[in-house]
Amino acid sequence: MAAITKFLKILVVFVILGVIAWAVIENYSVIFSKSIKGEITAVERVELPVALIARAGGDINEKVFSFAIGIKDLKTGEIYTASSEDRQWAVAQKGQCAEAVFLPYPPWKFTKRDTFFGARLVRLFECPPK
């Protein structure tokens, strides 16, 4: 009976560790996201060479609203870049200041390692005087 109890305890520990590992892998970008406050150095709509055909009740592909964003951190001066499909970037302009959350690609995506995607615009504001 003691052996079965010990086995069940070990099994429970492995299941819990497996669930934790799965949660970290699935939510890596959110867990390790980076909040940036700074001046927008660039916000460019990425033009796709496709024809846009709308159908009744059909959703438009999010890729149509793709942006490339650059923000210069107010504290360090480092420029962070990311891609985004957040429509809010359409109102942002170069020279404005913004607070944004940049999601990193996970390290197991070797070709995109140490870069960001899914930049979410949190707020726009006037830059402080220099």
C-alpha atoms as one frame of an Amber mdcrd trajectory, in Angstrom:
protein
   0.000   0.000   0.000   2.876   2.372   0.796   4.359   1.778  -2.676   1.064
   2.703  -4.374   0.751   5.884  -2.285   4.334   6.871  -3.125   3.703   6.186
  -6.836   0.514   8.298  -6.805   2.344  11.198  -5.112   5.096  11.063  -7.742
   2.479  10.869 -10.512   0.651  13.922  -9.127   3.925  15.885  -8.968   4.713
  14.989 -12.596   1.206  15.954 -13.725   1.441  19.312 -11.918   4.905  19.995
 -13.387   3.599  19.035 -16.831   0.657  21.413 -16.546   2.964  24.240 -15.397
   5.392  23.569 -18.281   2.508  23.487 -20.775   1.114  26.787 -19.409   4.512
  28.515 -19.691   5.069  27.219 -23.236   1.585  28.248 -24.398   1.771  31.700
 -22.782   5.497  32.432 -23.158   4.996  35.692 -25.073   2.519  37.088 -22.558
   4.556  36.037 -19.517   7.760  37.601 -20.881   6.178  40.638 -22.586   7.968
  43.977 -22.445   6.230  47.272 -21.725   7.806  50.178 -23.631   7.186  53.901
 -23.081   8.724  56.138 -25.679   8.609  58.189 -28.827   7.296  56.579 -31.986
  10.111  56.598 -34.534   8.085  54.840 -37.217   4.668  53.335 -37.730   4.176
  52.002 -41.234   1.285  50.083 -42.697   2.551  46.961 -44.415   0.961  46.836
 -47.833   0.186  43.330 -49.031   0.116  42.713 -52.785  -3.339  41.135 -52.777
  -6.782  41.968 -54.027  -9.351  42.589 -51.316 -12.579  40.791 -52.123 -15.373
  41.174 -49.591 -18.300  38.837 -49.322 -21.522  39.309 -47.412 -21.004  38.503
 -43.744 -17.333  37.606 -44.313 -14.558  38.702 -42.023 -11.588  40.608 -43.390
  -8.247  38.919 -42.826  -6.253  40.551 -40.018  -3.159  40.684 -42.263  -4.780
  43.603 -44.077  -4.225  45.671 -40.920  -0.546  44.829 -40.512   1.859  47.471
 -39.171   5.582  47.787 -38.525   6.317  49.826 -35.397   9.435  51.450 -33.967
   9.508  53.055 -30.497  12.495  54.777 -28.883  12.504  54.075 -25.144  12.422
  57.358 -23.165  14.741  56.027 -20.438  17.404  54.064 -22.317  17.192  55.524
 -25.827  17.046  51.998 -27.286  14.759  51.595 -30.300  12.404  48.604 -30.181
  10.715  47.322 -33.307   7.809  44.942 -33.753   5.115  43.874 -36.137   1.461
  44.177 -35.226  -2.034  43.553 -36.484  -3.553  45.962 -33.954  -5.767  48.475
 -35.791  -5.117  51.104 -33.115  -1.710  51.776 -34.705  -3.527  53.409 -37.649
  -3.993  56.586 -35.592  -0.456  56.699 -34.190   2.018  59.044 -35.867   5.750
  59.480 -35.865   6.811  61.919 -33.122   4.004  61.036 -30.711   4.772  59.145
 -27.538   3.195  55.809 -26.790   3.047  53.104 -24.206   2.998  49.694 -25.851
   3.362  46.055 -24.886   5.756  44.092 -27.087   5.408  40.306 -27.173   8.657
  38.383 -27.774   8.912  35.359 -30.013   9.706  32.269 -27.955  13.337  31.063
 -28.005  12.395  27.814 -29.753  11.497  29.809 -32.895  15.151  30.076 -33.879
  14.756  32.339 -36.916  12.757  34.946 -34.977  14.589  34.676 -31.655  15.088
  37.979 -29.739  12.528  39.871 -31.853   9.017  41.082 -31.086   5.551  40.684
 -32.599   2.036  41.689 -31.666   2.838  45.176 -30.383  -0.273  46.278 -28.497
  -0.895  50.009 -28.217  -1.857  50.803 -24.622  -2.017  54.598 -24.855  -0.856
  57.590 -26.884   0.324  60.827 -25.276   2.280  63.990 -26.021   6.001  63.584
 -25.572   7.548  65.477 -22.656   9.610  68.543 -23.629  13.256  67.752 -24.289
